[in-house]
XYZ file of C-alpha atoms in Angstrom:
677
model
C -39.752 -37.511 -17.912
C -39.509 -33.981 -16.578
C -40.096 -31.031 -18.869
C -36.454 -29.996 -18.582
C -35.411 -33.496 -19.583
C -37.609 -33.262 -22.628
C -35.799 -30.055 -23.627
C -32.462 -31.783 -23.277
C -33.506 -34.800 -25.352
C -34.844 -32.574 -28.154
C -31.241 -31.521 -28.852
C -29.673 -34.974 -28.568
C -27.849 -36.053 -31.658
C -27.435 -39.620 -30.450
C -28.917 -41.491 -27.506
C -25.523 -41.839 -25.796
C -22.263 -39.915 -25.668
C -21.763 -36.184 -25.142
C -24.721 -34.223 -26.510
C -24.592 -30.472 -26.563
C -27.972 -29.236 -25.294
C -29.392 -26.020 -23.913
C -26.809 -24.367 -21.668
C -24.494 -27.351 -21.348
C -23.733 -30.969 -22.211
C -25.622 -34.140 -21.374
C -23.155 -37.005 -20.819
C -24.429 -40.561 -20.961
C -22.831 -43.997 -21.258
C -23.808 -47.705 -21.175
C -21.578 -49.395 -18.636
C -23.395 -52.403 -17.150
C -20.121 -53.773 -15.687
C -19.664 -50.696 -13.498
C -21.279 -49.884 -10.219
C -20.278 -46.223 -10.415
C -19.321 -44.026 -13.353
C -17.972 -40.455 -13.366
C -17.136 -38.045 -16.137
C -13.671 -36.467 -15.974
C -13.576 -33.007 -17.537
C -10.001 -32.281 -18.674
C -9.154 -28.623 -18.007
C -5.920 -26.811 -18.653
C -5.305 -26.592 -14.874
C -6.458 -30.076 -13.909
C -9.299 -32.605 -13.960
C -12.836 -32.091 -12.692
C -14.588 -35.334 -11.732
C -18.397 -35.461 -11.673
C -20.364 -38.591 -10.709
C -23.005 -39.724 -13.203
C -26.442 -40.756 -12.114
C -27.797 -44.318 -12.747
C -30.528 -44.215 -15.416
C -31.433 -47.924 -15.422
C -30.469 -50.848 -17.646
C -26.759 -50.180 -17.195
C -27.033 -46.556 -18.264
C -25.373 -43.650 -16.421
C -25.766 -39.958 -17.281
C -25.697 -36.364 -16.089
C -26.462 -32.955 -17.467
C -23.534 -30.593 -16.790
C -24.355 -26.894 -17.272
C -21.678 -24.513 -18.513
C -19.794 -27.104 -20.562
C -19.603 -26.377 -24.307
C -18.164 -27.614 -27.563
C -14.430 -28.296 -27.371
C -14.409 -29.650 -23.844
C -12.398 -32.861 -23.442
C -13.524 -35.678 -21.166
C -13.194 -39.361 -20.209
C -15.350 -41.759 -18.224
C -13.962 -43.164 -14.988
C -15.289 -46.597 -14.017
C -15.660 -47.584 -10.330
C -13.122 -45.011 -9.219
C -10.367 -46.685 -11.232
C -9.127 -46.232 -14.744
C -10.563 -43.688 -17.143
C -11.467 -44.405 -20.763
C -12.530 -42.518 -23.880
C -16.249 -42.352 -24.694
C -17.379 -45.357 -26.813
C -19.703 -42.923 -28.617
C -17.066 -40.229 -28.980
C -17.543 -37.698 -31.804
C -13.890 -36.763 -31.918
C -10.561 -38.081 -30.637
C -8.157 -35.145 -31.133
C -5.283 -36.908 -29.337
C -5.875 -40.327 -30.861
C -7.587 -43.498 -29.776
C -6.044 -43.546 -26.271
C -6.647 -39.804 -25.495
C -9.663 -37.987 -24.127
C -12.788 -37.540 -26.188
C -13.926 -34.051 -27.258
C -17.392 -32.552 -27.189
C -18.595 -31.631 -30.707
C -21.926 -30.122 -31.650
C -22.270 -31.732 -35.105
C -25.705 -30.123 -35.578
C -24.206 -26.621 -35.785
C -22.510 -26.906 -39.155
C -23.651 -24.167 -41.624
C -24.783 -26.347 -44.526
C -25.294 -24.781 -47.947
C -26.789 -27.854 -49.758
C -30.466 -27.312 -48.977
C -31.462 -27.993 -52.611
C -29.389 -31.156 -52.940
C -31.566 -34.260 -53.327
C -29.011 -36.953 -54.139
C -28.283 -39.003 -57.258
C -30.257 -41.995 -58.525
C -28.372 -45.348 -58.633
C -28.669 -45.429 -62.431
C -26.599 -42.286 -62.673
C -23.868 -43.327 -60.255
C -20.238 -43.522 -61.275
C -18.322 -44.170 -58.070
C -14.741 -43.167 -57.337
C -13.251 -44.925 -54.368
C -10.663 -42.984 -52.378
C -8.479 -43.515 -49.349
C -8.449 -40.064 -47.825
C -4.878 -40.411 -46.503
C -3.251 -41.352 -49.748
C -5.237 -39.689 -52.567
C -3.707 -36.193 -52.123
C -0.404 -34.874 -50.802
C -1.938 -33.533 -47.588
C -4.032 -36.668 -46.957
C -7.053 -34.864 -45.436
C -10.730 -34.186 -46.088
C -9.798 -30.675 -47.223
C -7.318 -32.232 -49.665
C -10.137 -34.311 -51.205
C -12.097 -31.058 -51.663
C -9.372 -29.856 -54.011
C -9.889 -32.981 -56.165
C -13.619 -32.496 -56.601
C -13.645 -30.254 -59.754
C -11.405 -32.609 -61.651
C -13.422 -35.641 -60.599
C -16.643 -33.896 -61.731
C -15.053 -33.049 -65.076
C -13.855 -36.613 -65.435
C -17.451 -37.806 -65.264
C -17.575 -39.107 -61.682
C -20.908 -38.619 -59.946
C -20.066 -39.911 -56.437
C -16.996 -40.335 -54.328
C -16.857 -43.421 -52.122
C -14.666 -42.949 -49.024
C -12.930 -45.873 -47.369
C -13.741 -45.877 -43.642
C -12.968 -42.582 -41.832
C -13.784 -43.580 -38.268
C -10.836 -42.980 -35.856
C -8.104 -45.556 -36.100
C -4.795 -46.280 -34.329
C -1.638 -44.461 -35.406
C -0.928 -42.086 -38.204
C -2.260 -44.154 -41.107
C -4.538 -47.125 -41.619
C -6.927 -48.478 -44.235
C -9.746 -47.625 -41.800
C -11.045 -51.151 -41.129
C -9.346 -51.122 -37.768
C -11.533 -48.276 -36.507
C -12.699 -48.301 -32.902
C -14.737 -45.093 -32.582
C -17.644 -45.401 -35.001
C -18.881 -41.843 -34.561
C -15.518 -40.011 -34.743
C -14.084 -38.933 -38.100
C -10.312 -39.342 -37.887
C -8.154 -36.579 -36.479
C -5.585 -37.462 -39.202
C -8.091 -36.489 -41.842
C -9.200 -33.232 -40.109
C -12.022 -34.404 -37.791
C -15.781 -33.887 -38.007
C -15.867 -30.288 -39.175
C -13.533 -31.033 -42.066
C -15.618 -34.037 -43.073
C -18.755 -31.906 -43.123
C -16.922 -29.353 -45.310
C -16.027 -32.080 -47.708
C -19.600 -33.331 -48.076
C -20.999 -29.798 -48.456
C -18.364 -29.014 -51.137
C -19.066 -32.254 -52.927
C -22.778 -31.391 -53.178
C -21.834 -27.929 -54.506
C -19.975 -29.666 -57.355
C -22.899 -32.037 -58.001
C -21.184 -35.049 -56.481
C -22.649 -37.483 -53.999
C -20.680 -38.942 -51.084
C -20.882 -42.653 -50.143
C -19.165 -43.757 -46.872
C -17.709 -47.169 -46.258
C -18.681 -48.344 -42.708
C -17.618 -51.436 -40.781
C -20.265 -53.155 -38.593
C -18.864 -56.700 -38.504
C -15.975 -56.100 -36.030
C -13.922 -53.406 -34.361
C -10.163 -52.951 -34.321
C -8.074 -54.409 -31.539
C -6.002 -51.322 -30.675
C -7.763 -48.729 -28.546
C -10.829 -50.910 -28.196
C -12.022 -50.276 -24.654
C -15.543 -51.563 -25.075
C -14.845 -54.630 -22.853
C -14.204 -52.245 -19.945
C -17.812 -51.054 -20.204
C -19.579 -54.299 -21.089
C -18.790 -57.896 -22.052
C -21.803 -57.859 -24.407
C -20.421 -55.693 -27.256
C -18.895 -58.769 -28.838
C -19.678 -62.501 -28.849
C -17.611 -65.659 -29.062
C -20.496 -67.498 -30.662
C -19.518 -66.095 -34.085
C -16.133 -65.242 -35.535
C -14.834 -63.037 -38.272
C -11.426 -63.160 -39.997
C -10.439 -59.975 -38.187
C -11.586 -60.708 -34.631
C -14.606 -61.196 -32.457
C -17.983 -60.526 -34.093
C -20.290 -57.811 -32.771
C -23.108 -59.183 -30.677
C -26.443 -58.602 -32.443
C -28.506 -61.422 -31.030
C -27.272 -62.366 -27.560
C -27.571 -60.946 -24.065
C -27.242 -57.173 -24.110
C -27.491 -57.028 -27.887
C -30.151 -54.293 -27.812
C -27.529 -51.638 -26.966
C -25.089 -52.916 -29.588
C -27.807 -52.826 -32.240
C -28.692 -49.296 -31.086
C -25.082 -48.199 -31.535
C -24.933 -49.504 -35.125
C -28.317 -48.251 -36.209
C -27.683 -44.810 -34.698
C -24.265 -44.670 -36.337
C -25.764 -45.266 -39.774
C -28.360 -42.531 -39.151
C -25.689 -40.227 -37.753
C -23.708 -40.089 -41.041
C -26.871 -39.434 -43.034
C -28.388 -36.812 -40.763
C -25.465 -34.809 -39.448
C -22.850 -35.328 -42.198
C -25.346 -35.364 -45.104
C -23.650 -38.352 -46.765
C -25.688 -39.798 -49.605
C -25.178 -43.441 -48.876
C -23.309 -46.178 -47.052
C -21.319 -49.171 -48.208
C -21.437 -51.874 -45.520
C -18.250 -53.906 -45.384
C -18.336 -57.752 -45.542
C -21.925 -58.208 -44.475
C -21.576 -61.982 -44.783
C -19.614 -61.809 -41.512
C -22.427 -60.012 -39.741
C -24.299 -62.712 -37.799
C -27.779 -62.252 -36.409
C -30.249 -65.036 -35.740
C -32.933 -62.657 -34.339
C -35.725 -60.905 -36.202
C -35.697 -58.346 -37.638
C -32.165 -58.851 -38.886
C -29.795 -55.981 -37.976
C -29.143 -55.281 -41.673
C -32.854 -54.793 -42.332
C -33.108 -52.476 -39.342
C -30.138 -50.430 -40.619
C -31.563 -49.948 -44.109
C -34.997 -49.174 -42.702
C -33.573 -46.569 -40.317
C -31.514 -44.946 -43.089
C -34.504 -44.611 -45.361
C -36.526 -43.049 -42.540
C -33.841 -40.428 -42.069
C -33.696 -39.646 -45.810
C -37.476 -39.301 -46.231
C -39.279 -39.446 -49.514
C -37.559 -36.462 -51.156
C -33.935 -37.482 -50.695
C -32.175 -40.144 -52.770
C -29.756 -42.340 -50.805
C -27.699 -45.348 -51.852
C -27.187 -48.368 -49.617
C -24.677 -50.956 -50.827
C -23.541 -54.235 -49.301
C -20.306 -56.115 -49.827
C -20.923 -59.887 -49.596
C -19.010 -62.951 -50.656
C -22.244 -64.936 -50.354
C -24.112 -63.184 -53.204
C -27.285 -63.555 -51.157
C -30.296 -62.244 -53.131
C -31.992 -61.318 -49.850
C -29.694 -58.328 -49.697
C -31.537 -56.654 -52.562
C -35.060 -57.847 -51.634
C -37.233 -55.167 -50.017
C -37.553 -55.424 -46.221
C -41.354 -55.733 -46.623
C -40.729 -58.945 -48.597
C -38.383 -60.473 -46.117
C -35.128 -59.018 -47.508
C -32.515 -56.608 -46.243
C -33.410 -53.640 -48.429
C -30.111 -52.694 -50.071
C -29.954 -50.818 -53.374
C -26.902 -52.713 -54.671
C -24.077 -55.118 -53.877
C -20.431 -55.107 -54.697
C -20.420 -57.779 -57.456
C -16.945 -59.330 -57.583
C -17.695 -61.786 -60.435
C -16.997 -59.251 -63.145
C -13.642 -58.241 -61.693
C -12.558 -61.844 -61.072
C -13.572 -63.108 -64.508
C -11.814 -60.230 -66.321
C -8.737 -60.463 -64.044
C -8.226 -64.164 -64.736
C -8.765 -63.567 -68.465
C -6.146 -60.834 -68.655
C -3.533 -62.114 -66.169
C -3.978 -65.890 -66.186
C -3.754 -65.874 -62.385
C -5.710 -68.852 -60.927
C -4.782 -68.969 -57.251
C -6.910 -68.165 -54.260
C -10.468 -67.220 -55.106
C -9.537 -66.933 -58.741
C -9.530 -70.760 -58.909
C -13.313 -70.666 -59.559
C -12.858 -68.726 -62.823
C -11.744 -70.338 -66.066
C -10.277 -67.286 -67.784
C -12.434 -67.489 -70.916
C -14.371 -64.766 -72.707
C -17.409 -67.063 -72.557
C -17.366 -66.648 -68.767
C -16.912 -62.914 -69.061
C -19.893 -62.738 -71.429
C -22.035 -64.780 -69.031
C -21.095 -62.548 -66.095
C -22.006 -59.468 -68.121
C -25.410 -60.831 -69.075
C -26.293 -62.267 -65.696
C -24.431 -59.583 -63.787
C -23.857 -61.707 -60.690
C -23.272 -65.437 -60.556
C -23.286 -67.878 -57.738
C -19.766 -68.847 -58.758
C -17.690 -69.850 -61.753
C -15.680 -73.009 -61.897
C -13.072 -74.354 -64.321
C -14.679 -75.555 -67.501
C -17.981 -73.760 -67.078
C -20.358 -71.660 -65.106
C -22.336 -72.666 -62.072
C -25.377 -70.806 -60.885
C -28.194 -69.468 -63.022
C -27.957 -65.734 -62.360
C -29.762 -65.244 -59.080
C -29.887 -61.510 -59.716
C -31.432 -61.668 -63.158
C -34.673 -60.121 -61.885
C -32.881 -57.068 -60.442
C -31.875 -54.004 -62.521
C -28.238 -53.567 -63.597
C -27.873 -50.682 -61.199
C -28.202 -53.165 -58.357
C -24.572 -54.315 -59.010
C -21.395 -52.285 -58.497
C -18.597 -53.623 -60.710
C -14.933 -52.718 -60.996
C -11.551 -53.395 -62.608
C -9.802 -52.309 -59.399
C -10.784 -51.606 -55.832
C -8.955 -51.315 -52.538
C -9.483 -55.023 -51.811
C -8.412 -56.460 -55.161
C -5.330 -54.216 -55.290
C -4.325 -53.887 -51.644
C -4.823 -57.549 -50.755
C -2.181 -58.503 -53.288
C 1.240 -59.146 -51.713
C 2.866 -56.316 -53.649
C -0.199 -54.133 -54.175
C -0.102 -54.170 -57.997
C -2.897 -52.474 -59.880
C -4.354 -54.128 -62.982
C -2.432 -51.788 -65.299
C 0.778 -52.939 -63.645
C 0.054 -56.482 -64.744
C -1.113 -56.080 -68.372
C 0.048 -53.997 -71.302
C -1.517 -50.513 -71.854
C -3.539 -51.580 -74.948
C -5.174 -54.470 -73.116
C -5.903 -52.191 -70.154
C -7.623 -49.695 -72.470
C -9.775 -52.404 -74.002
C -10.824 -53.622 -70.573
C -11.574 -50.058 -69.465
C -13.780 -49.455 -72.507
C -15.757 -52.605 -71.761
C -16.052 -51.858 -68.045
C -17.264 -48.235 -68.309
C -19.978 -48.874 -70.938
C -21.789 -51.724 -69.159
C -25.101 -50.812 -67.457
C -24.055 -51.811 -63.925
C -22.683 -49.119 -61.567
C -18.922 -48.706 -62.299
C -16.552 -48.115 -59.411
C -13.123 -46.606 -60.181
C -10.297 -46.927 -57.656
C -8.350 -43.702 -57.257
C -5.642 -43.375 -59.850
C -6.829 -46.036 -62.270
C -8.035 -43.366 -64.715
C -4.465 -42.185 -65.260
C -2.595 -45.478 -64.740
C -1.042 -44.468 -61.441
C 2.372 -46.022 -60.980
C 2.029 -46.182 -57.244
C 0.903 -49.556 -55.769
C -1.737 -49.627 -53.054
C -0.260 -51.647 -50.234
C -1.604 -52.830 -46.917
C -0.388 -50.384 -44.244
C -0.849 -49.912 -40.510
C 0.673 -47.928 -37.682
C 0.022 -50.072 -34.593
C 2.044 -50.107 -31.406
C 5.210 -52.264 -31.843
C 4.017 -55.453 -30.208
C 0.772 -55.539 -32.213
C 2.517 -54.332 -35.345
C 4.938 -57.234 -35.262
C 2.011 -59.699 -35.245
C 0.403 -57.838 -38.155
C 3.587 -58.019 -40.203
C 4.132 -61.722 -39.518
C 0.488 -62.507 -40.143
C 0.482 -60.579 -43.423
C 3.424 -62.653 -44.703
C 1.917 -65.945 -43.585
C -1.191 -65.159 -45.628
C 0.750 -65.660 -48.821
C 2.652 -68.816 -47.915
C 0.227 -70.900 -50.047
C 0.944 -68.903 -53.189
C 3.603 -70.275 -55.509
C 5.425 -66.966 -55.824
C 5.824 -66.715 -52.042
C 6.248 -70.330 -51.004
C 9.862 -69.671 -50.182
C 10.424 -67.735 -46.900
C 12.937 -65.488 -48.621
C 10.321 -64.522 -51.205
C 7.871 -63.714 -48.410
C 10.450 -61.453 -46.813
C 10.090 -59.177 -49.888
C 6.441 -58.495 -49.049
C 6.331 -54.904 -47.826
C 6.112 -54.502 -44.063
C 2.649 -52.972 -43.242
C 4.225 -51.118 -40.323
C 7.025 -49.430 -42.380
C 6.544 -45.780 -43.219
C 7.802 -46.512 -46.714
C 4.805 -48.837 -47.267
C 2.419 -45.996 -46.626
C 4.373 -43.427 -48.633
C 4.637 -45.753 -51.655
C 0.844 -46.033 -51.665
C 0.315 -42.257 -52.049
C -0.806 -41.052 -55.445
C 1.428 -38.816 -57.583
C -1.182 -36.487 -59.048
C 1.393 -35.087 -61.493
C 0.903 -38.300 -63.440
C -2.440 -37.038 -64.567
C -0.547 -34.861 -67.043
C 2.083 -37.473 -67.873
C -0.583 -40.047 -68.704
C -3.043 -37.619 -70.277
C -4.048 -40.036 -73.081
C -5.556 -42.605 -70.737
C -7.238 -39.879 -68.696
C -8.770 -38.531 -71.942
C -9.973 -42.036 -72.787
C -11.720 -42.375 -69.399
C -13.240 -38.932 -69.708
C -14.567 -39.711 -73.212
C -16.021 -43.054 -72.182
C -17.743 -41.499 -69.195
C -19.171 -38.769 -71.424
C -20.537 -41.446 -73.666
C -22.031 -43.232 -70.684
C -23.739 -40.029 -69.505
C -24.886 -38.463 -72.751
C -25.340 -41.169 -75.359
C -28.963 -42.025 -76.131
C -28.360 -45.729 -75.456
C -25.460 -46.020 -73.032
C -27.128 -43.499 -70.665
C -30.088 -45.794 -70.188
C -29.298 -48.616 -67.768
C -32.426 -50.396 -68.900
C -31.329 -50.607 -72.507
C -31.186 -54.121 -73.943
C -28.000 -56.050 -73.227
C -26.402 -59.030 -74.952
C -22.861 -60.365 -74.772
C -21.250 -62.942 -77.097
C -17.751 -64.334 -77.126
C -16.988 -64.441 -80.869
C -13.900 -66.505 -80.251
C -11.222 -66.864 -77.543
C -10.126 -63.252 -77.863
C -12.959 -61.102 -79.155
C -16.096 -60.096 -77.258
C -19.157 -58.393 -78.705
C -21.541 -56.395 -76.482
C -24.785 -55.054 -77.866
C -26.926 -52.395 -76.166
C -30.178 -51.224 -77.712
C -33.316 -49.132 -77.249
C -36.313 -48.839 -79.578
C -34.594 -46.513 -81.987
C -30.926 -46.989 -81.400
C -28.220 -49.582 -81.085
C -24.678 -49.589 -79.876
C -21.977 -52.242 -80.292
C -18.734 -52.615 -78.321
C -16.185 -54.886 -79.902
C -13.451 -55.728 -77.424
C -10.491 -57.425 -79.139
C -7.934 -58.751 -76.647
C -5.940 -60.634 -79.290
C -4.600 -60.419 -82.869
C -5.917 -58.338 -85.732
C -9.240 -59.630 -87.067
C -12.325 -58.790 -89.050
C -15.871 -59.091 -87.644
C -19.000 -59.147 -89.799
C -21.754 -57.041 -88.220
C -25.499 -56.759 -88.755
C -27.992 -54.638 -86.866
C -30.956 -55.472 -84.712
C -32.653 -52.506 -86.305
C -32.954 -54.171 -89.686
C -35.319 -52.490 -92.129
C -34.483 -53.398 -95.728
C -36.184 -50.485 -97.487
C -34.104 -47.890 -95.580
C -30.379 -47.298 -95.528
C -28.397 -48.566 -92.599
C -25.785 -46.291 -91.016
C -22.981 -47.221 -88.666
C -20.753 -44.623 -87.000
C -17.560 -45.137 -85.032
C -17.987 -43.347 -81.757
C -14.666 -44.251 -80.260
C -11.674 -46.541 -80.735
C -9.028 -47.157 -78.083
C -6.107 -46.962 -80.583
C -6.848 -43.379 -81.575
C -3.795 -41.112 -81.198
C -5.643 -38.849 -78.745
C -5.793 -41.754 -76.342
C -2.055 -42.534 -76.529
C -1.178 -44.506 -73.450
C 2.058 -44.595 -71.492
C 4.649 -46.574 -73.519
C 2.171 -46.769 -76.388
C 3.519 -47.374 -79.912
C 4.618 -44.369 -81.902
C 2.728 -44.951 -85.112
C 0.287 -42.162 -85.949
C -1.705 -44.297 -88.375
C -4.812 -46.190 -87.533
C -5.929 -49.082 -89.650
C -9.313 -49.440 -88.013
C -12.531 -48.651 -89.801
C -15.867 -49.999 -90.861
C -16.441 -51.111 -94.456
C -19.641 -51.715 -96.298
C -20.108 -55.327 -97.335
C -20.498 -54.523 -101.044
C -18.765 -51.205 -101.531
C -15.643 -51.834 -99.353
C -15.500 -48.172 -98.451
C -13.223 -47.507 -95.474
C -14.201 -45.049 -92.776
C -11.111 -43.647 -91.017
C -10.995 -43.300 -87.241
C -12.298 -40.119 -85.669
C -14.152 -38.759 -88.717
C -17.563 -39.726 -87.448
C -18.421 -40.490 -91.075
C -21.683 -42.286 -91.666
C -21.403 -45.553 -93.443
C -23.842 -46.315 -96.232
C -24.652 -49.993 -95.865
C -26.149 -52.417 -98.329
C -29.721 -53.583 -98.113
C -28.554 -56.641 -96.301
C -27.564 -54.440 -93.347
C -24.126 -55.965 -92.992
C -20.697 -54.484 -92.433
C -17.244 -55.692 -91.727
C -15.311 -54.223 -88.803
C -11.570 -54.350 -89.128
C -10.124 -54.678 -85.616
C -6.403 -54.041 -85.033
C -4.545 -55.998 -82.431
C -5.762 -55.334 -78.861
C -8.286 -52.644 -79.626
C -11.849 -51.846 -78.585
C -14.303 -50.130 -80.909
C -17.611 -48.514 -80.019
C -20.167 -48.201 -82.902
C -23.544 -46.580 -83.148
C -26.599 -47.209 -85.261
C -29.837 -45.321 -84.786
C -29.944 -41.937 -82.962
C -26.546 -40.346 -83.353
C -25.752 -43.239 -85.670
C -28.365 -43.101 -88.450
C -30.216 -46.452 -88.109
C -33.948 -47.150 -88.367
C -36.390 -48.863 -85.990
C -35.764 -51.932 -83.914
C -36.876 -55.205 -85.395
C -38.664 -56.748 -82.425
C -38.519 -60.301 -83.650
C -34.781 -60.575 -83.199
C -33.917 -62.960 -80.361
C -31.953 -61.618 -77.401
C -29.546 -64.556 -77.112
C -27.676 -66.512 -79.766
C -27.370 -63.626 -82.196
C -26.637 -65.713 -85.307
C -25.085 -63.485 -87.947
C -25.255 -60.432 -85.745
C -21.588 -60.486 -84.841
C -19.107 -63.134 -85.685
C -15.686 -63.412 -87.325
C -16.098 -62.563 -90.976
C -14.248 -65.615 -92.130
C -16.912 -67.869 -90.626
C -19.542 -66.378 -92.934
C -17.529 -66.834 -96.172
């Protein structure tokens, strides 16, 4: 390679596309189907066409001096039609328009001291950029950052931002992997968002799609037939070709795309969509190459977070690459969501059929964190992830899939009463796995999150009809007239209804306060802040769940009562008969400060902890220490549909852990009081 070519390559941000280099732009494209390729420079007074030089292996390229950032261009194939650049950095006129030259390396970053956030400290907040603020842009998300930080969020997770067809889209129909959407503000605005997030102490995780590409605006077939393969299929179209003829360039595109977001946009991690539909029979597997490349970009001093979504619950995802795994830090663990959803709603259709709706199943999911599957009448699988830390699982009560893939886009709090939702939220946020909140759940947003698209009419019609056919097997939509009520993804009203009303943060301040308080407990409490603290879960009966978390000198108990009023007898793991035993109520969901929308008007709380012998009540919110008897027992009075968080030890007054106590079974450590009488 000539010395001048070395100077050009030193400035290359990616191996293909339009790279701003010294004194001009180097254009390059992989087009093995073409005999001749030219770059069309779009000027105000016309088009300048320059022939590219063959560079071998289907590559064409040319250094063009005098061209700078902002120039628009297309590639013309064999003197015929012109197409956007498959590696475009920006599509200012949409997916069918010309590409624009962007020097992504020129952004003035101010986050030089930022080193990322450890997985154990992550609290994820999933957002769709187009619907989470009134303006629907990256800059709009910047305005949310202070409030998210104060809520207790430590990282925002963005649904895909790669350029998509039309004015709005979930992002999973993207066709230009390197181009942040013009509708959100483009690449510079995305860089501003990440820089601002780091200024507020927040990480940014980006959802990326490497299993398929959208159908509209997908011109890859004009360049090569090898981008996709018919040997594998996904529910959304042809699979990307990672192991067939020409796969080397496809692998290069995906690997470089992952590095691109980390290096030039400073994102702190990636969430890979539906990796169970990524097929690769070659070695090393493309997923292992992606994670290895990402960690090489980050280096030893920068913490990144790599997460995989997989229906298969394959433990290889978390296994280090050196041990034959794929090297991810965590997976999206759907079992917790599904088990809780069936418990609270009673829904048993679709993939919910595998879950029996019992607290016993919820307790098993919490202890094992990820199961191979749950079937009616019991649990299958033996906790394949038991050897991995809790922070290897991302759990949720809501996410874009579980809400948006419902026919009417209902959120969980639309389906259950506010008290039950508060109990579930308390349970969810104080478990050691990584919690993911879906935008608006912290203030019980009234807006649904519906499936919306803005395709051209002929494709849009197929999307609408296909969406309604999906639900034909569900009882509620078996009748065609019922299916006609499913919102049309192509209708503007469907998109607008999905936009958050941020004024509801004030209207629903009680729930927002509950979420903020729970997240403060998670971050600051001596036990809850340690993801490695001991964990045990027991279903006391059909409606009451007991969770214990403990460290050497402290214990916490969560009692989640989804049913009628009851009493629960409680002992401590930190039993030490010659010292007093103290329990403190840290939080109860029926406190007046957490008043939820449409909550009852009574100002009184009947909840408290009483000593076994003295029967001394401790009112809610006083933080009063309870003097327990030498037996170390107490009775917790639980009102209907209430969760209580109790402390013993540091911040709670208890003595040392008794190490002989068994982790499972917990006889006498938490059970309905009447059973002990």
